[in-house]
Short mmCIF file of C-alpha atoms in Angstrom, two decimals:
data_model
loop_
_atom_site.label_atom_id
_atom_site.label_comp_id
_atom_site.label_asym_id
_atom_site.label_seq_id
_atom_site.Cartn_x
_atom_site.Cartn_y
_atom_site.Cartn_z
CA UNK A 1 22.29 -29.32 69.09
CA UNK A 2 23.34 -28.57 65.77
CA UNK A 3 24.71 -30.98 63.76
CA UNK A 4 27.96 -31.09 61.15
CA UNK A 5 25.67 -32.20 58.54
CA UNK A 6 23.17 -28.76 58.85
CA UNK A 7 26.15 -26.44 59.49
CA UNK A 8 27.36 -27.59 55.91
CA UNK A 9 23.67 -27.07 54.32
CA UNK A 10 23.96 -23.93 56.06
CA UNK A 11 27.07 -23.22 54.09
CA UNK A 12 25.88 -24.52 51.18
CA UNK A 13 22.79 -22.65 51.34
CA UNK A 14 24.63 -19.52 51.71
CA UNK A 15 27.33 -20.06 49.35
CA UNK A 16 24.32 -21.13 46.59
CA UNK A 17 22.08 -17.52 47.12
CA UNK A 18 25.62 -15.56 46.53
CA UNK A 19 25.99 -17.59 43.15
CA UNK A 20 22.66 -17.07 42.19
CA UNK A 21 22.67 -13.04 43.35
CA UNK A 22 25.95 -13.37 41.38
CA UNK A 23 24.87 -14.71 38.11
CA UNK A 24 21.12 -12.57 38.51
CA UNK A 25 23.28 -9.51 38.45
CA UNK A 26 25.31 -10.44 35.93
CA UNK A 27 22.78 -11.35 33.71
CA UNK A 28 20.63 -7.92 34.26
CA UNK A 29 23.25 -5.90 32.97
CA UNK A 30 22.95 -6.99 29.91
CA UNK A 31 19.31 -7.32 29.64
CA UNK A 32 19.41 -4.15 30.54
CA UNK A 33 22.13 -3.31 28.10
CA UNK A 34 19.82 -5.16 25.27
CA UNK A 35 16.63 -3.47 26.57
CA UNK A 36 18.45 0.41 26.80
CA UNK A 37 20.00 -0.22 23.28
CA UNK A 38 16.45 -0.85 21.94
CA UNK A 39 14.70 2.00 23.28
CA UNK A 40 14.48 5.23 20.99
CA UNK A 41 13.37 6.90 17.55
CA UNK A 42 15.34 5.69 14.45
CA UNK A 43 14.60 6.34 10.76
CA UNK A 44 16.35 4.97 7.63
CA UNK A 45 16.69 8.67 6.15
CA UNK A 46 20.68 8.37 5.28
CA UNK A 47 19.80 4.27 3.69
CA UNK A 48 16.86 5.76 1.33
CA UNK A 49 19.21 8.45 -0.17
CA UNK A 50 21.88 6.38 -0.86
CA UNK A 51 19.13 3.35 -2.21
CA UNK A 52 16.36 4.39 -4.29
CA UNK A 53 14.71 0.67 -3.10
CA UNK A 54 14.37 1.53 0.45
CA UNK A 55 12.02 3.79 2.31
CA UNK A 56 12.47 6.68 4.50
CA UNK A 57 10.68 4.71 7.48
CA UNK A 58 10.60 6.31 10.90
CA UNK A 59 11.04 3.63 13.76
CA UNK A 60 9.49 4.20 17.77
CA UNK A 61 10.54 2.10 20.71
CA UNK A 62 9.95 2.71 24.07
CA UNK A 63 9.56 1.06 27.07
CA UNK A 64 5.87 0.84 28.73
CA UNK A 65 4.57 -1.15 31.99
CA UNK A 66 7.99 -0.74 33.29
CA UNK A 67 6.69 -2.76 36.41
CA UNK A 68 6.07 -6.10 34.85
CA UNK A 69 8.66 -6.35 33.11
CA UNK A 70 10.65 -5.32 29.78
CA UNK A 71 8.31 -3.87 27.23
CA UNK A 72 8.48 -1.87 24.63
CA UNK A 73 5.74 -0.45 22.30
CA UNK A 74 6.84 -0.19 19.11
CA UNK A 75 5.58 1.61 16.22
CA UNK A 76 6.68 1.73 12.49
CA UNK A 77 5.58 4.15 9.83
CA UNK A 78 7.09 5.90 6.10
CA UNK A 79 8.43 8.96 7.68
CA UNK A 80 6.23 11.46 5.59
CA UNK A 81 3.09 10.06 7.42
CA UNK A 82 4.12 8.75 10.58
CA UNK A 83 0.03 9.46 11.70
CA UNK A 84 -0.71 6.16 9.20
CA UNK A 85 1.74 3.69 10.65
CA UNK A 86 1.48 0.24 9.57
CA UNK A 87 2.86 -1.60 11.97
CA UNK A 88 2.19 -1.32 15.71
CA UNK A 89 3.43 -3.81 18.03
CA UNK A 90 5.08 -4.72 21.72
CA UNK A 91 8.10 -6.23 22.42
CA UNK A 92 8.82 -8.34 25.76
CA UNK A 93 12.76 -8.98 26.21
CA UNK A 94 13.80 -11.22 28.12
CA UNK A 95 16.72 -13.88 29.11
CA UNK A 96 16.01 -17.25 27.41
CA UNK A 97 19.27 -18.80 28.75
CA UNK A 98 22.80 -18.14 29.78
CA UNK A 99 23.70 -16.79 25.90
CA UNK A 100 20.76 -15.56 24.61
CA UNK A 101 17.61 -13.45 25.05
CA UNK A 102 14.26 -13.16 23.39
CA UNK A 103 12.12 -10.53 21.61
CA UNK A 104 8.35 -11.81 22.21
CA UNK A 105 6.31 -10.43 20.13
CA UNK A 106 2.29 -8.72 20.31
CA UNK A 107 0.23 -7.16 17.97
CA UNK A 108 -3.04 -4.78 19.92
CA UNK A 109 -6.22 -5.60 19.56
CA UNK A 110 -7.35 -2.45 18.91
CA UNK A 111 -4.08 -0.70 17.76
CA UNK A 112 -5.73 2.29 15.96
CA UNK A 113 -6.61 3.44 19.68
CA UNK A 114 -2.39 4.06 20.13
CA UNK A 115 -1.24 5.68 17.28
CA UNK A 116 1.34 8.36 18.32
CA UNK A 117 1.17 6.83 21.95
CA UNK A 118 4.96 6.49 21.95
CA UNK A 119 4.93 9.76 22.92
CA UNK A 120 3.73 9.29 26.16
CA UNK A 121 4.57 5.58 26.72
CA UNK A 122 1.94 5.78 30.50
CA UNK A 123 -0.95 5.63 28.74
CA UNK A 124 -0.18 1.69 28.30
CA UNK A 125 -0.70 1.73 31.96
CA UNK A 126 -4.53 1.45 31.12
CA UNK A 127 -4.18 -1.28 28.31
CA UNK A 128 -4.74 -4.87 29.91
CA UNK A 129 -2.80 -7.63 28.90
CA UNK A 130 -6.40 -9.13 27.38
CA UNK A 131 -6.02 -5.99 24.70
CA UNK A 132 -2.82 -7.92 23.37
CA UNK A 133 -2.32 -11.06 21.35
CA UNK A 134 1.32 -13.34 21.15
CA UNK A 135 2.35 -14.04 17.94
CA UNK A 136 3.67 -17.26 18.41
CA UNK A 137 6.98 -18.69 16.68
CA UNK A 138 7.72 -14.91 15.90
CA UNK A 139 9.43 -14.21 18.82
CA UNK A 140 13.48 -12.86 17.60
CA UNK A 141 16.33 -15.07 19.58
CA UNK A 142 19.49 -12.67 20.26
CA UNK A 143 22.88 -13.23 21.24
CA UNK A 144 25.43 -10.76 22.54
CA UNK A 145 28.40 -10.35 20.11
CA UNK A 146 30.11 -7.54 22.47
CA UNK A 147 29.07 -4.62 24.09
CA UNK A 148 26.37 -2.63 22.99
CA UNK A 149 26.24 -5.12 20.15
CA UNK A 150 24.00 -7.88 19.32
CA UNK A 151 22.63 -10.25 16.68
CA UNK A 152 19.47 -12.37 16.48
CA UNK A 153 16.53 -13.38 14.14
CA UNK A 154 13.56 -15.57 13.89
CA UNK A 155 12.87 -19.65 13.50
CA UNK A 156 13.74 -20.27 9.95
CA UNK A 157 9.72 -20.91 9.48
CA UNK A 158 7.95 -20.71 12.81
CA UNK A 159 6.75 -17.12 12.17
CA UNK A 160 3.12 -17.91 10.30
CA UNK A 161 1.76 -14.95 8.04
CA UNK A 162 -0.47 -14.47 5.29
CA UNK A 163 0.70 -11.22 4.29
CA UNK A 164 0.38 -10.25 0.49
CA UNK A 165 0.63 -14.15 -0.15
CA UNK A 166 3.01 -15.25 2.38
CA UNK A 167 3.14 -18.69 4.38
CA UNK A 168 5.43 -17.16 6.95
CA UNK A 169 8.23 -14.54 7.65
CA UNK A 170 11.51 -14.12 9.34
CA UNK A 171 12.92 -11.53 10.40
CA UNK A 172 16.64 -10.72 11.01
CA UNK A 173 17.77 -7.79 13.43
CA UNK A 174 21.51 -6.58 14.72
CA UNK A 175 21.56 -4.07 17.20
CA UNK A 176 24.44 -1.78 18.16
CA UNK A 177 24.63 1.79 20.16
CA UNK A 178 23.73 4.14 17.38
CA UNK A 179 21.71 1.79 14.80
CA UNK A 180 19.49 -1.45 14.55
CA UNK A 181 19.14 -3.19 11.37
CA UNK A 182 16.14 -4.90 10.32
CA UNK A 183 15.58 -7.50 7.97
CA UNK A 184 11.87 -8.23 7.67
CA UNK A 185 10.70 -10.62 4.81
CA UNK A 186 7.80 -12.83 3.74
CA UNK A 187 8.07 -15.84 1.80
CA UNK A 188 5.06 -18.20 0.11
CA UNK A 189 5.03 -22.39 0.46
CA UNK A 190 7.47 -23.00 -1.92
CA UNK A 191 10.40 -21.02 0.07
CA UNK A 192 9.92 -17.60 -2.55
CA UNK A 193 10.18 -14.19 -1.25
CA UNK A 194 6.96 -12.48 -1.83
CA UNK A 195 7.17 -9.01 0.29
CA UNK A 196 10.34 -7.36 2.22
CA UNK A 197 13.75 -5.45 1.19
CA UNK A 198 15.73 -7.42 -1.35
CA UNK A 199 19.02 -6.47 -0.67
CA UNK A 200 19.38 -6.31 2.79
CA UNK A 201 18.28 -5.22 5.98
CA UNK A 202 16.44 -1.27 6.45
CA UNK A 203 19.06 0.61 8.61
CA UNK A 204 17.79 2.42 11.25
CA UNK A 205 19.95 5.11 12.55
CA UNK A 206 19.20 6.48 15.80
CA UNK A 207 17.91 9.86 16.49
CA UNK A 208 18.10 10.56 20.17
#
């Protein structure tokens, strides 16, 4: 016999998976919206002819071991010699909670081996996740300001370097359909900036 009380879990069960398949879908469409508007080639062409102080820099994200999850490999270089980058990393994105999202954040153990590997983002399939290294308390924390638009940055001094004299760096980054701008500086013990754009962020325009 079935009772009153286990036809109400029943309910209750039932009622609680369409919630959850509600919210789950909810909350992949914008991941997904985050994870499409990331993906892409960008340079800061237009920002360095306008601003003597910043760079032509040519930007590469796109997405690699597409079944475990939402990576990018990412790959930043001064436009002219885009065969010497100097920086090479992947990106996991991910939900943190019901308003934001994170950008974890890996350099490669052996990242000479991928230059130009954007290209064709399969050959990842062979690197193991033991060729990769977290940098911890780097990892960017967005939020959605609207569609295709979002805004997010770094703890205020969680992200440890020793880059040209640094004690750690932050990084700022708004993303939107066309553009993401990137705000990447170091700064020493004291709080001083020692390496990174003065002004303001490098603006990335997107080129496909």
């Amino acid at each position: 016999m079935v009772t009153l009380a286990a036809v109400l879990l029943i309910i209750s069960s039932s009622c609680k998976r369409q919630s959850d398949n509600k919210t789950t879908d909810s909350e992949d469409k914008e991941l997904q919206e985050l994870f499409a508007l990331m993906q892409g080639s960008f340079n800061s062409e237009l920002q360095s002819k306008t601003d003597s102080s910043y760079f032509n820099i040519s930007l590469h994200m796109y997405p690699i071991w597409e079944e475990k999850g939402h990576f990018l490999y990412v790959e930043q270089a001064v436009n002219s010699t885009q065969d010497q980058p100097y920086r090479q990393r992947i990106y996991e994105v991910k939900r943190q909670s019901d308003s934001t999202f994170s950008s974890a954040i890996y350099t490669i153990v052996q990242d000479s081996l991928w230059i130009g590997k954007w290209k064709t983002p399969e050959a990842f399939d062979s690197l193991s996740t033991e060729g990769v290294s977290l940098k911890s308390g780097c990892e960017v924390i967005l939020k959605r300001k609207g569609p295709n638009h979002f805004v997010g940055k770094t703890g205020d001094t969680t992200c440890i370097s020793n880059l040209r004299g640094a004690s750690f760096a932050t990084s700022e980054v708004e993303i939107l359909s066309n553009k993401i701008i990137s705000w990447d500086r170091g700064f020493d013990s004291n709080g001083n900036q020692v390496w990174g754009a003065k002004g303001g962020g490098y603006i990335f325009n997107k080129l496909n």
